[in-house]
Amino acid sequence: MAENTSSARLIECLATTDSLAEIFSNQSVLQAMLDFEASLARAAARAGIVPEAAAHAISAAADASQFDAAGIASDARKSATPVIPLVAALTERVRSVDADAAQYVHWGVTSQDVADTAMILLLKRAQPLLAEDHARVDRALRDLSEAHAATVMLGRTLLQPATPITFGLKAAGWCAALNRSWWRLSAAWRDALVLEFGGAAGTRAAFGDRASVVAMELASDLGLSPAPPWHTDRDRIGAAIAAMGLFTAVLGKIARDIALLMQAEIGEVSEPGGGSSAMPHKRNPSGSVVVMAAATRMPGLVAAFLTGMVQEQERSIGGSQAEWPTIAAIVQTTGSAVAALATALEGLRVDAARMQANLNATAGVVFAERAVVLLGPALGRVTARQLVTEAVRRSQELRRPFHEVLRSMPEIAHGSATRALDDLDRPDQYLGDAEILRRQLLDESAVMPLEES
Amino acid sequence: MAENTSSARLIECLATTDSLAEIFSNQSVLQAMLDFEASLARAAARAGIVPEAAAHAISAAADASQFDAAGIASDARKSATPVIPLVAALTERVRSVDADAAQYVHWGVTSQDVADTAMILLLKRAQPLLAEDHARVDRALRDLSEAHAATVMLGRTLLQPATPITFGLKAAGWCAALNRSWWRLSAAWRDALVLEFGGAAGTRAAFGDRASVVAMELASDLGLSPAPPWHTDRDRIGAAIAAMGLFTAVLGKIARDIALLMQAEIGEVSEPGGGSSAMPHKRNPSGSVVVMAAATRMPGLVAAFLTGMVQEQERSIGGSQAEWPTIAAIVQTTGSAVAALATALEGLRVDAARMQANLNATAGVVFAERAVVLLGPALGRVTARQLVTEAVRRSQELRRPFHEVLRSMPEIAHGSATRALDDLDRPDQYLGDAEILRRQLLDESAVMPLEES
Amino acid sequence: MAENTSSARLIECLATTDSLAEIFSNQSVLQAMLDFEASLARAAARAGIVPEAAAHAISAAADASQFDAAGIASDARKSATPVIPLVAALTERVRSVDADAAQYVHWGVTSQDVADTAMILLLKRAQPLLAEDHARVDRALRDLSEAHAATVMLGRTLLQPATPITFGLKAAGWCAALNRSWWRLSAAWRDALVLEFGGAAGTRAAFGDRASVVAMELASDLGLSPAPPWHTDRDRIGAAIAAMGLFTAVLGKIARDIALLMQAEIGEVSEPGGGSSAMPHKRNPSGSVVVMAAATRMPGLVAAFLTGMVQEQERSIGGSQAEWPTIAAIVQTTGSAVAALATALEGLRVDAARMQANLNATAGVVFAERAVVLLGPALGRVTARQLVTEAVRRSQELRRPFHEVLRSMPEIAHGSATRALDDLDRPDQYLGDAEILRRQLLDESAVMPLEES
Amino acid sequence: MAENTSSARLIECLATTDSLAEIFSNQSVLQAMLDFEASLARAAARAGIVPEAAAHAISAAADASQFDAAGIASDARKSATPVIPLVAALTERVRSVDADAAQYVHWGVTSQDVADTAMILLLKRAQPLLAEDHARVDRALRDLSEAHAATVMLGRTLLQPATPITFGLKAAGWCAALNRSWWRLSAAWRDALVLEFGGAAGTRAAFGDRASVVAMELASDLGLSPAPPWHTDRDRIGAAIAAMGLFTAVLGKIARDIALLMQAEIGEVSEPGGGSSAMPHKRNPSGSVVVMAAATRMPGLVAAFLTGMVQEQERSIGGSQAEWPTIAAIVQTTGSAVAALATALEGLRVDAARMQANLNATAGVVFAERAVVLLGPALGRVTARQLVTEAVRRSQELRRPFHEVLRSMPEIAHGSATRALDDLDRPDQYLGDAEILRRQLLDESAVMPLEES
């Protein structure tokens, strides 16, 4: 069957999206490298180094659809870079049209100028795809938070019932972490969109006194920032890589929460889709699974990049050559996570009744801390805590409501303290600053401080 | 240009080989999953659960070339597994030929039975490819070690000249570490070639009392070992993954040594190939670079796998779903490293004269330890060390041969100690057990203890 | 307040045990290095290289309690090894007693001989501590599996109810993975207990023709295996490190399962201990938390070790020097996990009634797969699956028992198929090979294949 | 021998500094937790919740020197947090002085409020220590760059001679990457200095309508920023952690370069110190080794932190509990690297003559690219490259100077092209924009953009 070679491969189908897979496809990668070569020829022509006609010929030949990607990939291993066979093929194509122009192909630059700038161009194309899905997640979380500002649920610590919270607060906490991480990523990404242009050893020596002009023209032609060569200084890409790691971890936290809340025995939220190949009754948290798979892989991928940063002198023996598959995996994995989470959240069903029921099912013991607070003034906190601890024990043993057990204890039943317990098990009375914090979290995540600069 | 979709992709061209890329290509992955479904139908037929005709129809339909891999990859994200769309497509194809047979497709199993067994089948195919290149490395190292048993060179510690060794000893050390790591990998790999067959929750309940029979038939049909289901117990694959991490680290150590020895200023070995796109005079350690790139990426990839092993209950939310791209990257990366190293070593040129020249260039200070040993009996080790340290200092300051400086020191020149220094700077006299150890290392790496069992 | 300097530090109190903390304490580390120096002197004396009296003096001085660990630690950074200041201090102490003996301190060896062998001696002491806690986990899991061979519970896939299993099968699966991983670890640990003894560049040149004798005596004195020097070949330790990573991942899987099963809303098991500083009612899965913390840290620590394995020539610039804290963290983290899990499992309470109740709460939809199997012969699997899917939908919508809904469907109510459904929701009738597999898993984990050799 | 319990431990002596070791010592960690409890009491007193006298009593009791750190560390494993035994001990100490005050200890907060804020307080103390050493590195690099603006040396790519650069440019490149990474770290560090104060489930419910007041007072008392609770949102710390990973990678790149340039066969720079325990003649790159050890460990440690970020609901089961040892290791490792590099660079000796000699030793083949550039106009680039490639081959084969060989080739000797080669092997004529780029790199790293905001 005919195969679309620019779509996601089966082996990594859960770790990408179709549009990101296209960006790292052979055609796209080839074209990015060829775009550098074509821009270089034009920039050098503008600087008077290369004849206009040659620049035209090179630009015209730099069409990825005319190259044999598989052959280049295979030959790349001989020289430890795909650029050498690519430049040979491009030179050959130019020569077949204009022999003179052929001598200006790849003029004055080095393999890593091509490979690095190509990767930056791919990153530039990938960013809006992630931004779009991030915006969907952000919107969905804000909507959920607003809609459930007053939806009371159990807080859960160490997977055990704690005191109550609201689902609105939970969603706002997700939203704030999401956006803090997104801003960091956006800033790092923007800073990484830098031209690589250094020539053999990073001095641009082959361009003589025209080097700065060519650099400016080339950056401008490619829509990248100019900067001194950074062949073995990978911190800008590294910062974007690390920021994707942090961002995906935040997505993972949200996904894990959803999958936990969606357990049949809890049933407080559910994702829209996801069946089973064996069991007709199954409804799986498929979106969360894709996100969790991403969060599982990411820390090691980030580590792989960091490991490669310790590069030798003016060009590494392995560090930079290790980057392409790592970067591609990281960008696609991040993208798969944010896309999957967006879909899961946009269709998320929240079951407020079930949340209340789960709270009720604790028989009120989650208000034990509150009981200590309420009884403290009358009985002293130490005594209060002792009575409450005993009441919790009896409540759980006898399966009777905590507040009944507590009220029936002689120290309380006969004292003035009993009145203090009037609202004991009303969760809405024990939400503390939940609403204040919720608004604060949403507000702080609505401004993007770094973008202002 | 027509593209061979089963070859290495450009973005990871340095991180695979063509034959390993084929194994993880869409066709190959699809076929492995279909092979499971076809074998299952046949095994169930043999167990009397599925009609023979249905098993035939399913087997006939299970031809990867007839499926739309890209569509399946894209649909996989909805259910967090490629198996659901694959089974749907297979069922459809069977139905179009034999409606009755269609109901037996994927009978009684779960998505992960298919996905896991398919991965194991791919691992089974990949192993001989690695074994072949490992054998080339092994052979090349033995040949180098034998050929250079007496080739004296500087030992280098912390990248500084230490006492002399032989290149034969160095190569034997590489060889021993290589083979220890290979044996570990071989044993772990063999243990991992296990059928996954558990059904919905790992009890094979849908097969009633025929479950064991189907399991044996299925394992036998696929050429895998039978075993209880291991849906969330990933330690066997994990052990193979970790062993690949260790193996690649060993390859990385060899490659780093070669790249260091090949530095122009040292020039003791050189790889056969590798030019530069910018500089006509360059000769690059291209093979070592590919190996080092692999060694750079591997630790993080291993960590990614380990992270995913902490899986939930009877089927994970992310852990197992994260594995495919990680395993594929690890196997291909390992394969790229061992293939590149084989080629580098088979063509390695060793410059014994340069080794001797580099030794000479130290002006004999590398024999300082030896001088202490030789002078110790006569002068006491403390005094000997003081004199030697002073002689080293003067030798380096005055750029005069160490042994001359030492002999000219009054404490030595006029004493009987001078005779002890007669052979001081003959490296062949200060090789200790180099040859004994060399043989020992080669001998121990010629037997494969684990394979015997 | 007086402080026991060999106990666990607060900053890593959850990542070790007291007894493992002692092993990596200053006194213990110092003593291990001094043990090497003392053994070396004795071995060299036996080989006739060092006078007996000097060996005695060095042995007597090699008492860690007499050294300033903090000073040595601080000075270590100047030479990138603690061995240089240690040897200086030892030499000084010996000299103060026997000036002649002082010249034989550290005779003929290199810093890494000391540092490596010391670490191996520490590993040798740590192994039985882990073995003891592993045996506790193994025993607890076998007991749980036998006691609950017939305790039916929900299998859970992707955190959703799947078909039933037994708790006995689950515990047996844990047990098998535990022991497979333990065997790998035991074998790797045993192989790593190897003397390091190579001298300046790994040839033992300073020992002349007595080198082999000294090596054998030294290994024997320290209770380690002899082997050629392995200064930059770290695969044996690496294999033990990786095996600890795998082992801890398996422990993590068990701990995660426990924490999930202990959720208040599920309540199928509970750990013995663990309160809250804020909430009197809380009962936390404290043991599982310690294990999960270990499993969280481990993959990165393993990666750190693997990264350091790519070492330069005869002695690395950073790789080996990075190992000590990593190895200590890995061993202690592994030990903290196995100890915590042992305690959690030994006191684990299993609530069979709650397991049954959770099964019942699914209203029988978990038998949907079974219904397809049972109805298949009469209706064809395709029709059966359609009916069952519809019945699941109605059951969940109407909150009515699945089997009632199914039986009331016209296609079934009026046909012969209804009889096939008689036992539909008896979980004990849909356990497949659970008991066979349980025994198989326990049996296979009772033999230790590698130890036999 | 008496031991300073707050100094670096031997097992991690190369992975910390004495002052950073003190910050993570038992006394320091205990005091940070107690500082939180004391500040809380005072803040609650100011908010009218706790009596002044109780706040005084609690503050007075919160003196780390009076607590049994080892006992708390050991007890911590029972509840998976050191806070529970610490609060028990503090309550006991307060009670022994003022029984009433005891009931206000730890009022309304949760264990993680204490543990997290304590860690933030430690980070706050650590930052200036790193800043000081970073400033030393920055200063040293600027001085080196200015002093060697015109010191010509070989650029080296893939460890082979490339075209010439200046050492000033190299140092400026190091400096720019250093400062970019430092700014990122500084910004992330500053953002992470945030109070943790949420109570049981993050709503501060126990404080009723006084919660915000207490939060502000507490933050102000501790010198931290106030913020909504972040119990399971670890991205701020994570960003600082990742930034330390990137920063250390940059330090590692510098250290690796130094160690490579210091190889005896290259000898272009040398570190001030570092001897050998075996060989009197050795001079080791000890500072670089400490940095490289740090860079080796860091990626895995960063991965360990990222892995733990995917935390459950309102409090994790393992994720946050895994953080303390990881953060402490990361901060100390970073600090050890920057301190060691500062010392190495402050004493770095640069051998300009050796740099020139190494350039000369290439016999001019590093000017091959330049020859193509110079001959291009006269002969066409294709012909020029062919001639040059042939001349390189002959030069290396005959060991004759490249420019002589080239000039003697008939195509050049007899043509006008020969004049173009007049300056061929003057490296100062082929430095391109080295000086412009050098200034640019130093200038850009002199401003700290993020601090301005």
PDB file of C-alpha atoms in Angstrom, chain A residues 234 238 241-242 297-311 318-327 329-330, chain B residues 292-304 329-330 333, chain C residues 299-300 303-304 307, chain D residues 246 249 295-296 298-304 306:
ATOM      1  CA  ARG A 234      24.749  24.290  23.073  1.00  0.00           C
ATOM      2  CA  GLY A 238      19.705  23.038  25.906  1.00  0.00           C
ATOM      3  CA  ILE A 241      15.157  21.211  25.725  1.00  0.00           C
ATOM      4  CA  ALA A 242      15.116  21.481  29.508  1.00  0.00           C
ATOM      5  CA  ARG A 297      10.346   9.240  28.385  1.00  0.00           C
ATOM      6  CA  MET A 298      11.215  12.874  28.808  1.00  0.00           C
ATOM      7  CA  PRO A 299      13.641  12.970  31.753  1.00  0.00           C
ATOM      8  CA  GLY A 300      15.986  10.501  30.094  1.00  0.00           C
ATOM      9  CA  LEU A 301      15.822  12.368  26.805  1.00  0.00           C
ATOM     10  CA  VAL A 302      16.689  15.617  28.546  1.00  0.00           C
ATOM     11  CA  ALA A 303      19.577  13.857  30.267  1.00  0.00           C
ATOM     12  CA  ALA A 304      20.787  12.591  26.890  1.00  0.00           C
ATOM     13  CA  PHE A 305      20.945  16.141  25.611  1.00  0.00           C
ATOM     14  CA  LEU A 306      22.714  17.489  28.688  1.00  0.00           C
ATOM     15  CA  THR A 307      25.261  14.672  28.438  1.00  0.00           C
ATOM     16  CA  GLY A 308      26.103  15.688  24.910  1.00  0.00           C
ATOM     17  CA  MET A 309      26.724  19.332  25.842  1.00  0.00           C
ATOM     18  CA  VAL A 310      30.221  18.704  27.174  1.00  0.00           C
ATOM     19  CA  GLN A 311      31.778  19.112  23.739  1.00  0.00           C
ATOM     20  CA  GLY A 318      29.859  12.745  19.375  1.00  0.00           C
ATOM     21  CA  GLY A 319      28.127  15.387  21.450  1.00  0.00           C
ATOM     22  CA  SER A 320      26.573  17.432  18.683  1.00  0.00           C
ATOM     23  CA  GLN A 321      26.246  14.404  16.412  1.00  0.00           C
ATOM     24  CA  ALA A 322      23.996  12.843  19.060  1.00  0.00           C
ATOM     25  CA  GLU A 323      21.544  15.720  19.092  1.00  0.00           C
ATOM     26  CA  TRP A 324      19.251  15.321  16.104  1.00  0.00           C
ATOM     27  CA  PRO A 325      17.340  12.228  17.164  1.00  0.00           C
ATOM     28  CA  THR A 326      17.174  13.497  20.740  1.00  0.00           C
ATOM     29  CA  ILE A 327      15.803  16.902  19.809  1.00  0.00           C
ATOM     30  CA  ALA A 329      12.124  12.962  20.024  1.00  0.00           C
ATOM     31  CA  ILE A 330      11.799  15.693  22.634  1.00  0.00           C
TER      32      ILE A 330
ATOM     33  CA  MET B 292      30.496   8.428  20.798  1.00  0.00           C
ATOM     34  CA  ALA B 293      27.170   9.867  19.662  1.00  0.00           C
ATOM     35  CA  ALA B 294      25.612   6.530  20.587  1.00  0.00           C
ATOM     36  CA  ALA B 295      27.326   6.448  23.960  1.00  0.00           C
ATOM     37  CA  THR B 296      26.137   9.992  24.603  1.00  0.00           C
ATOM     38  CA  ARG B 297      22.504   9.137  24.035  1.00  0.00           C
ATOM     39  CA  MET B 298      22.366   5.755  25.681  1.00  0.00           C
ATOM     40  CA  PRO B 299      22.335   6.477  29.420  1.00  0.00           C
ATOM     41  CA  GLY B 300      19.288   8.704  29.132  1.00  0.00           C
ATOM     42  CA  LEU B 301      17.496   6.171  26.961  1.00  0.00           C
ATOM     43  CA  VAL B 302      18.173   3.444  29.505  1.00  0.00           C
ATOM     44  CA  ALA B 303      16.867   5.750  32.230  1.00  0.00           C
ATOM     45  CA  ALA B 304      13.719   6.348  30.194  1.00  0.00           C
ATOM     46  CA  ALA B 329      16.159   3.858  19.689  1.00  0.00           C
ATOM     47  CA  ILE B 330      18.257   1.732  22.020  1.00  0.00           C
ATOM     48  CA  THR B 333      21.772   3.118  18.584  1.00  0.00           C
TER      49      THR B 333
ATOM     50  CA  PRO C 299      16.916   5.676  36.690  1.00  0.00           C
ATOM     51  CA  GLY C 300      18.811   8.963  36.728  1.00  0.00           C
ATOM     52  CA  ALA C 303      22.274   6.953  33.860  1.00  0.00           C
ATOM     53  CA  ALA C 304      24.873   8.949  35.778  1.00  0.00           C
ATOM     54  CA  THR C 307      27.641   8.249  31.455  1.00  0.00           C
TER      55      THR C 307
ATOM     56  CA  LEU D 246      22.870  23.462  31.926  1.00  0.00           C
ATOM     57  CA  ALA D 249      27.396  21.303  31.336  1.00  0.00           C
ATOM     58  CA  ALA D 295      29.296  17.207  34.517  1.00  0.00           C
ATOM     59  CA  THR D 296      29.213  13.411  34.354  1.00  0.00           C
ATOM     60  CA  MET D 298      24.536  16.028  36.516  1.00  0.00           C
ATOM     61  CA  PRO D 299      22.328  14.879  33.613  1.00  0.00           C
ATOM     62  CA  GLY D 300      21.136  11.843  35.546  1.00  0.00           C
ATOM     63  CA  LEU D 301      20.477  13.906  38.633  1.00  0.00           C
ATOM     64  CA  VAL D 302      18.414  16.373  36.626  1.00  0.00           C
ATOM     65  CA  ALA D 303      16.498  13.444  35.136  1.00  0.00           C
ATOM     66  CA  ALA D 304      15.827  12.120  38.632  1.00  0.00           C
ATOM     67  CA  LEU D 306      12.145  15.644  36.440  1.00  0.00           C
TER      68      LEU D 306
END
